[in-house]
Coordinates of C-alpha atoms in Angstrom, one line a residue:
X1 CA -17.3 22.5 40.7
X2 CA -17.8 20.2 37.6
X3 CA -15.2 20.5 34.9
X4 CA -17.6 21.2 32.0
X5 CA -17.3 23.4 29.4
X6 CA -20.4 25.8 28.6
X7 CA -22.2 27.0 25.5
X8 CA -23.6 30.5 26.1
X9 CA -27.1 29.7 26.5
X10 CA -26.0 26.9 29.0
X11 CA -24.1 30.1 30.8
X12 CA -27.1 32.0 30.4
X13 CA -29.2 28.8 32.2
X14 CA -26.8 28.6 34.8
X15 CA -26.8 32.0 36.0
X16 CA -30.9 31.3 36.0
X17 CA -30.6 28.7 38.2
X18 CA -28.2 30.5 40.8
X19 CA -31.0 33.2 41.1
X20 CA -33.5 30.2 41.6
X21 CA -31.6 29.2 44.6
X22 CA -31.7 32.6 45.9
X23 CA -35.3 33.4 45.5
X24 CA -35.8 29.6 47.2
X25 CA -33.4 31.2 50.2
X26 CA -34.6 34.8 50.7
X27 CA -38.5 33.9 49.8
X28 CA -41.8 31.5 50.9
X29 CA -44.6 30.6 49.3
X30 CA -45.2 30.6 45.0
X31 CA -41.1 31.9 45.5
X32 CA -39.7 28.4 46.7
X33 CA -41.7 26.7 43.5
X34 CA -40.8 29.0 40.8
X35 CA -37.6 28.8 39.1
X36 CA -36.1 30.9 36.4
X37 CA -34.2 30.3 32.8
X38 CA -33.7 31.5 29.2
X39 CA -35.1 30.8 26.5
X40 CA -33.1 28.5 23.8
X41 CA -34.0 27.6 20.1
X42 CA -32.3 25.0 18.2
X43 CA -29.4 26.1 15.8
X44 CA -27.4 24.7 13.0
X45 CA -24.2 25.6 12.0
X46 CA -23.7 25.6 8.1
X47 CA -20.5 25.8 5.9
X48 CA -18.8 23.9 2.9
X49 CA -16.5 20.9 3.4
X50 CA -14.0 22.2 0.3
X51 CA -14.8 26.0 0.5
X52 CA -13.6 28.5 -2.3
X53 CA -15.4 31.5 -3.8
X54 CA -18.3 32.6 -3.2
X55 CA -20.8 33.9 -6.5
X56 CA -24.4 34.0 -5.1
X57 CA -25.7 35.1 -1.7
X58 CA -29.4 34.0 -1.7
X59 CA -30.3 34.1 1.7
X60 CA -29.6 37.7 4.2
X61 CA -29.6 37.5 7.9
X62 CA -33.7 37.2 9.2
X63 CA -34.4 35.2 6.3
X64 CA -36.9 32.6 6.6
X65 CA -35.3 29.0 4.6
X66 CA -36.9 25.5 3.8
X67 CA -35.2 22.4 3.9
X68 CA -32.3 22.3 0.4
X69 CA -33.0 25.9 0.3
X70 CA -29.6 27.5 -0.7
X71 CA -28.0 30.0 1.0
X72 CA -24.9 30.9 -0.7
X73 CA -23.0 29.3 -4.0
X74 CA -19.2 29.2 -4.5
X75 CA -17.6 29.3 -7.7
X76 CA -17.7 25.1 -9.2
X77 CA -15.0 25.5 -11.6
X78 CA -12.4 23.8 -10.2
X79 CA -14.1 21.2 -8.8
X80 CA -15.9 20.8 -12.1
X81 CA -12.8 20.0 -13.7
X82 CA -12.1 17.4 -11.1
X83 CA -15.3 15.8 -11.9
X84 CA -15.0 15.8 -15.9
X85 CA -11.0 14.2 -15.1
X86 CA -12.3 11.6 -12.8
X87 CA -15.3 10.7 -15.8
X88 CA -12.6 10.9 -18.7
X89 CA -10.1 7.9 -16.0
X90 CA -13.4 6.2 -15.8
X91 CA -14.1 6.2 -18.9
X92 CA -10.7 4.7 -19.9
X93 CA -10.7 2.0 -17.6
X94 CA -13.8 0.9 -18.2
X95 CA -12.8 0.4 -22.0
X96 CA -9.1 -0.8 -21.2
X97 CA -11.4 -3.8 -18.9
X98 CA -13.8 -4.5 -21.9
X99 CA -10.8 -5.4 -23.8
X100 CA -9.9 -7.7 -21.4
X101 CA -12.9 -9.7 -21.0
X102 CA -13.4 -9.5 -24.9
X103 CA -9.8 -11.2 -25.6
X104 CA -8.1 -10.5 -28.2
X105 CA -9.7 -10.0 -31.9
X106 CA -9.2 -13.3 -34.2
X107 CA -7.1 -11.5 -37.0
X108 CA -4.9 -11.1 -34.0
X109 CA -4.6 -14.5 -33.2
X110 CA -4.4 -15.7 -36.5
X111 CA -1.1 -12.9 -37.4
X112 CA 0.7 -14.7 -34.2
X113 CA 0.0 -18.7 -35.6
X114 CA 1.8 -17.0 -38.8
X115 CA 4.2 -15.3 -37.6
X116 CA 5.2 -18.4 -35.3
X117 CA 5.0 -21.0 -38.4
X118 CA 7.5 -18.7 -39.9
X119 CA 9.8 -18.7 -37.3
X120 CA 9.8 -22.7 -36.7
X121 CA 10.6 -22.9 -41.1
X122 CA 13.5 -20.6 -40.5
X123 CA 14.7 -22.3 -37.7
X124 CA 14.1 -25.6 -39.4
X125 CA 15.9 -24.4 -42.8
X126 CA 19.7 -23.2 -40.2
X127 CA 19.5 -26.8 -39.0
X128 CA 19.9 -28.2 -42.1
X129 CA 22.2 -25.9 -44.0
X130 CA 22.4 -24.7 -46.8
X131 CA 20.6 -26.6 -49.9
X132 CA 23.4 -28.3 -53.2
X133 CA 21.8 -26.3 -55.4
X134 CA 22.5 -23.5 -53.6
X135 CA 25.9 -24.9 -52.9
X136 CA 27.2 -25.9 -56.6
X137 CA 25.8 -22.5 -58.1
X138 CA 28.3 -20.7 -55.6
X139 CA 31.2 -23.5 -56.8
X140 CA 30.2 -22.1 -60.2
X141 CA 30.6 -18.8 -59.3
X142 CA 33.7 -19.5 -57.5
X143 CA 35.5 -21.3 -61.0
X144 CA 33.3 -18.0 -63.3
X145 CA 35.6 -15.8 -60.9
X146 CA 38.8 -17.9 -60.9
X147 CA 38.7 -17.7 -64.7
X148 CA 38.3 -14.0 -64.5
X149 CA 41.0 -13.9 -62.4
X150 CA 43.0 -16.0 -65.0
X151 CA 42.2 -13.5 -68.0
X152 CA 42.8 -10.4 -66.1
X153 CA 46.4 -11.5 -65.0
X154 CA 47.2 -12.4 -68.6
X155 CA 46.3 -9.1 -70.1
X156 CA 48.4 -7.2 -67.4
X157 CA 51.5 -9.6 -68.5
X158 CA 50.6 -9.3 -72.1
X159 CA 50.8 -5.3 -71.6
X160 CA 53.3 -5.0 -69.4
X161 CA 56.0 -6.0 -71.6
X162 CA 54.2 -3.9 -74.6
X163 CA 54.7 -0.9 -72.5
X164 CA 58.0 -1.9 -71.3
X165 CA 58.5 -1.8 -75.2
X166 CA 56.5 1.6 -75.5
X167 CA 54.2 -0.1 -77.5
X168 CA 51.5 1.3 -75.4
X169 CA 51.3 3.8 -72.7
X170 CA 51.1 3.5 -69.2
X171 CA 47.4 4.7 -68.6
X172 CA 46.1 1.3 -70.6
X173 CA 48.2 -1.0 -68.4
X174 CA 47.1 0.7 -65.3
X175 CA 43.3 -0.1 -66.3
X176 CA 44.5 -3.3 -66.7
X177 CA 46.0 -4.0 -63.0
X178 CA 41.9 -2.3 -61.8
X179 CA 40.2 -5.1 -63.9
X180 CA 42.4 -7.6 -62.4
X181 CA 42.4 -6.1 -59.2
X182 CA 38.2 -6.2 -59.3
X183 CA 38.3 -9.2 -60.5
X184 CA 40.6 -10.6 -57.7
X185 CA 37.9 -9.3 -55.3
X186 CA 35.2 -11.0 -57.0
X187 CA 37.4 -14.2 -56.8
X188 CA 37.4 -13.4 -52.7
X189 CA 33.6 -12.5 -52.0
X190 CA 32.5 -16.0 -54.0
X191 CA 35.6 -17.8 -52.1
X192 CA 33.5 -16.7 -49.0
X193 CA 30.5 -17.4 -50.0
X194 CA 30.7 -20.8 -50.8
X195 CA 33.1 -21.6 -47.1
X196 CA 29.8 -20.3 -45.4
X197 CA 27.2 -22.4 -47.5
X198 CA 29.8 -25.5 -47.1
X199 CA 29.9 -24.9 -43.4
X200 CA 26.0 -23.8 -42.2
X201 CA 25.4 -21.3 -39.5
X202 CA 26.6 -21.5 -37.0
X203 CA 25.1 -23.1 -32.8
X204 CA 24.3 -19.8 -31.8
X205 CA 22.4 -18.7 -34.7
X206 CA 20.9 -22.2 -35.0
X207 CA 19.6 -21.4 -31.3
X208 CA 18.7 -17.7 -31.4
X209 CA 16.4 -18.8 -34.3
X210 CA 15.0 -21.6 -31.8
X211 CA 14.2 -19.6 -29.5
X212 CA 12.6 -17.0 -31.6
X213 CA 10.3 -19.8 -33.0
X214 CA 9.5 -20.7 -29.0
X215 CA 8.3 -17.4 -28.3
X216 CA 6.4 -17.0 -30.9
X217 CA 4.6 -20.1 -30.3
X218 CA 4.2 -18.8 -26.1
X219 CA 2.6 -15.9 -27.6
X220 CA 0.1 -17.6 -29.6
X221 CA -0.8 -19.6 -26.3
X222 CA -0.8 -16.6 -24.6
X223 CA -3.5 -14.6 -27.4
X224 CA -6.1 -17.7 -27.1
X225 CA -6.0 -18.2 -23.3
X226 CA -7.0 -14.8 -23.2
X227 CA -6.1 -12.2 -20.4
X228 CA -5.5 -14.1 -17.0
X229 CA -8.4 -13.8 -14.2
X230 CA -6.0 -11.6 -11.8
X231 CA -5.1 -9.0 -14.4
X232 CA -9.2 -9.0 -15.2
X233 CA -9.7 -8.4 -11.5
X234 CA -7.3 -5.7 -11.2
X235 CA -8.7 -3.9 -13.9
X236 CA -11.8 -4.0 -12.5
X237 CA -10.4 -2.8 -9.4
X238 CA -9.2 0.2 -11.4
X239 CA -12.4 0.9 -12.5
X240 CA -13.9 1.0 -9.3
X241 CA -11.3 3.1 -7.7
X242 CA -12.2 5.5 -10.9
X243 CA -16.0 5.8 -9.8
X244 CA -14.7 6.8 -6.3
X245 CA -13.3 9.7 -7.4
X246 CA -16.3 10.7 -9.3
X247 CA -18.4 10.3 -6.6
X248 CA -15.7 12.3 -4.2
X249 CA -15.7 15.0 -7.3
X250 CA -19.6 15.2 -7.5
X251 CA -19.9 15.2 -3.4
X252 CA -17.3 18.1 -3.7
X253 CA -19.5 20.1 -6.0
X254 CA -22.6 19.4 -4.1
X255 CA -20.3 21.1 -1.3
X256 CA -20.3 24.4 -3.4
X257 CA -24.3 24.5 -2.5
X258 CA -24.5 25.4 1.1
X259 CA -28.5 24.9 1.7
X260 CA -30.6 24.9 5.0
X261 CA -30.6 21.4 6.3
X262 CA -34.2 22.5 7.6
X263 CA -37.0 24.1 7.7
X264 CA -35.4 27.7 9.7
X265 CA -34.9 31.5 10.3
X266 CA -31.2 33.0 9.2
X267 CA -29.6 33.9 12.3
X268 CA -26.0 35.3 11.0
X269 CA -25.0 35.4 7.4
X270 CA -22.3 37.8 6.5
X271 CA -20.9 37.0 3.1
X272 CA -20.5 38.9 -0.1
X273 CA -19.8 38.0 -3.7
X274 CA -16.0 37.5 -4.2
X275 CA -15.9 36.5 -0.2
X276 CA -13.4 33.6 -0.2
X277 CA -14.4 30.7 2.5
X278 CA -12.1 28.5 3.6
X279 CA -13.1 24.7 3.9
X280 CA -15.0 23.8 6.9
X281 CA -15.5 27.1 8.5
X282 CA -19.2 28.1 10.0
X283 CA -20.3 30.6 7.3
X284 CA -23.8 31.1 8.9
X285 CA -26.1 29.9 12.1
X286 CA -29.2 29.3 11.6
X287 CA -32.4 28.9 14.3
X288 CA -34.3 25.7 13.0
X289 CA -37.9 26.0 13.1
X290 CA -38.3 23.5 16.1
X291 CA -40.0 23.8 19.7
X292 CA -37.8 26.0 22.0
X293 CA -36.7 25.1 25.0
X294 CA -35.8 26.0 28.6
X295 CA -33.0 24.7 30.9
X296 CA -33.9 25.3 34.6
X297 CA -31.4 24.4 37.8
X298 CA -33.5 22.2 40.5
X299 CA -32.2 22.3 44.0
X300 CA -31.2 18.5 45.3
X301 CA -33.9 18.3 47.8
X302 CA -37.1 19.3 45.3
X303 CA -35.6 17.1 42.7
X304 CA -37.6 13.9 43.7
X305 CA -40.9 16.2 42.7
X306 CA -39.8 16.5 39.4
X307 CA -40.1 13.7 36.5
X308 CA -40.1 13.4 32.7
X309 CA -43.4 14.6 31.4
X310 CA -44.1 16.8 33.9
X311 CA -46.1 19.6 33.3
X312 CA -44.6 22.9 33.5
X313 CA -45.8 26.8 33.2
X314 CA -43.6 29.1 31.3
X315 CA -43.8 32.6 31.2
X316 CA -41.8 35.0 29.4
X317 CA -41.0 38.1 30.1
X318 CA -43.1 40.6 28.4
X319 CA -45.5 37.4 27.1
X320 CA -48.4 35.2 28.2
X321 CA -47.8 32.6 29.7
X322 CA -47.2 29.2 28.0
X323 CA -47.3 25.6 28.8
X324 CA -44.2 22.9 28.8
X325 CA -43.3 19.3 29.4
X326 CA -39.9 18.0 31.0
X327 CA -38.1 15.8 28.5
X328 CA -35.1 15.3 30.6
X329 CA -33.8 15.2 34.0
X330 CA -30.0 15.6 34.1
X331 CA -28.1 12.9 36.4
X332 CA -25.2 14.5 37.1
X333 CA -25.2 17.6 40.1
X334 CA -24.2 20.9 39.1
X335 CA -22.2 23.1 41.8
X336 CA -21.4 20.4 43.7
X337 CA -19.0 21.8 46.4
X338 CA -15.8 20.4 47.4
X339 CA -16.9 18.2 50.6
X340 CA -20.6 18.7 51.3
X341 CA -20.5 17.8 55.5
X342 CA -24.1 19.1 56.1
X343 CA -27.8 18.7 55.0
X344 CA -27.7 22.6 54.7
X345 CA -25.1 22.7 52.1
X346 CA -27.2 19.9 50.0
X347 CA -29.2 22.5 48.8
X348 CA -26.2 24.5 46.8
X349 CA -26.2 20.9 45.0
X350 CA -28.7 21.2 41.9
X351 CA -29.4 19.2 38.6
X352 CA -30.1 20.5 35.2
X353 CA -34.2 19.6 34.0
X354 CA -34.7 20.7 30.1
X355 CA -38.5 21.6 29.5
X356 CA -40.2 21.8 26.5
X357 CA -41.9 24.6 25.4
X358 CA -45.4 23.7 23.8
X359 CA -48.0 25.9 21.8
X360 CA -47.2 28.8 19.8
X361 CA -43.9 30.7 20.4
X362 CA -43.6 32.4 16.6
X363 CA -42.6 35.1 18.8
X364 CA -40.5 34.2 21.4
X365 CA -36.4 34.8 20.7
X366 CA -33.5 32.7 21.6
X367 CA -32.3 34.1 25.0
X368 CA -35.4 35.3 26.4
X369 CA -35.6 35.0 30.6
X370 CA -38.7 33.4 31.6
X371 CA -40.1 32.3 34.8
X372 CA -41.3 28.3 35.0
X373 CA -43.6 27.1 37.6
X374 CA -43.2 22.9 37.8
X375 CA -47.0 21.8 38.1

């Protein structure tokens, strides 16, 4: 036999068949024409890509649906989230690209070309050193503190030997060593400050200053060029990967809808409020409102009588009888035995012919034995 995997109805078709062959061996007459089968309605398997809970049930088993009818809701608020997170990205790209293509504002601009003159004056001003004005008023300072210096050492002499005397106490020639002491620091600090002025700054800070002025400048080139076309690019890139995931989000919550895809009849539906689905499992099978049809085994050696568009009669059990059409001849043999060595075991060989089922068959169900009669 075949390997081949079988849905029921195809089972169902099969066994049909089987008891065609045996009517054909045991029978004459109307017997050897008529072959046997069930009847099979199209079906539809419905369920939710992203599951989750259900909220609604809308549609019970028996149910008649139209096409985008819904059948059962699940809870959106989680994948409504998703959606307003994906919108707020968006959102911020697309603003964060605007910028971009905008360039930067002119107040901008103009704050760099300042902020760069100033840097190429201060760099200017350490190459030169300091100014002689600068430089005599701390030689003036230097000789104001030498003099200082000068006085304070001649009052501590002066009282020294008046207290050596007792002439006056201690405590007054103590404040008198402080004033020279502070004095003597002053002398230091303007000592210092006129060495620096006399010798500049010094290469490094000369340089640091350069290159603080150069980068400034770079930056100024940098504000009027504008943003380069590869970071414009990827930003736009961004913003298209953003509008992805809205569209995923908003394809997700369209998932939480599970509708009829077609015009049917609910089959099974077993689902309650609270129910919790799990993503892509069948939740319900539905019969689509379509012409039934009926599967019939042909022996190998009436197979040449039979041909798409042939007319067939159908008749169900219990019902009158109905008309058909073949829409498809099957070209591969079905119970084919192991080694066929005879013209008498040919006739175990048989291929699968699907007939249509025409006219009305409102009440005809899906599994229904009938008896066809190839005209």
């Amino acid at each position: 036999m075949c390997s081949r995997s079988y849905t029921p109805g195809m089972r169902r078709t099969l066994l049909a068949g089987s008891f065609a062959l045996l009517l054909a061996a045991c029978g004459g007459g109307d017997q050897e024409r008529r072959l046997t089968g069930t009847i099979e309605f199209p079906d539809v398997e419905v369920g939710s890509l992203v599951g989750g809970r259900v909220v609604r049930v809308l549609k019970q088993e028996g149910d008649r649906a139209a096409a985008q009818d819904v059948l059962v809701e699940l809870d959106p608020a989680e994948w409504q989230s998703h959606l307003e997170e994906a919108e707020a990205l968006a959102a911020a790209a697309e603003r964060e690209l605007a910028l971009l293509e905008a360039g930067p504002r002119e107040e901008t601009i103009e704050e760099a070309r300042a902020d760069a003159k100033r840097a190429e004056l201060l760099w200017t001003i350490s190459t030169k050193g300091a100014r002689e004005e600068e430089i005599q008023a701390a030689r003036e300072e230097l000789r104001a503190a030498d003099v200082a210096v000068e006085e304070a050492q001649r009052e501590v002499d002066r009282l020294t030997g008046l207290a050596r005397k007792q002439v006056e106490p201690t405590s007054v020639l103590d404040t008198a060593r402080t004033a020279r002491d502070t004095a003597q620091a002053k002398q230091a600090v303007a000592q210092q400050h006129l060495k620096l002025l006399e010798a500049g700054q010094r290469p490094e800070e000369i340089e640091a200053m350069r290159q603080a002025w150069l980068a400034q400048v770079q930056r100024v080139k940098a504000l009027e060029a504008g943003a380069r076309p590869e970071e414009i690019a990827a930003k736009r890139a961004g913003v298209a990967a953003a509008k992805a995931r809205i569209a995923v989000a908003e394809s997700q919550l369209r998932e939480l809808a599970i509708a009829a895809p077609a015009d049917s009849v609910v089959q099974t539906l077993d689902l309650r409020p609270g129910d919790l689905l799990k993503p892509g499992v069948s939740v319900a099978v539905l019969l689509l409102a379509e012409q039934p049809w009926v599967t019939v085994y042909v022996p190998e050696d009436r197979l040449a009588a039979v041909h798409v568009g042939q007319s067939a009669r159908i008749t169900p059990d219990g019902h009158n009888p109905l008309t058909g059409k073949v829409t498809w001849v099957s070209r591969e043999a079905e119970y084919t035995p192991r080694n066929v060595q005879t013209r008498e075991e040919r006739v175990t060989q048989v291929f699968a012919v699907k007939i249509v089922l025409q006219g009305d068959t409102s009440q005809l169900k899906d599994g229904m034995w009938a008896d066809i009669d190839l005209l």
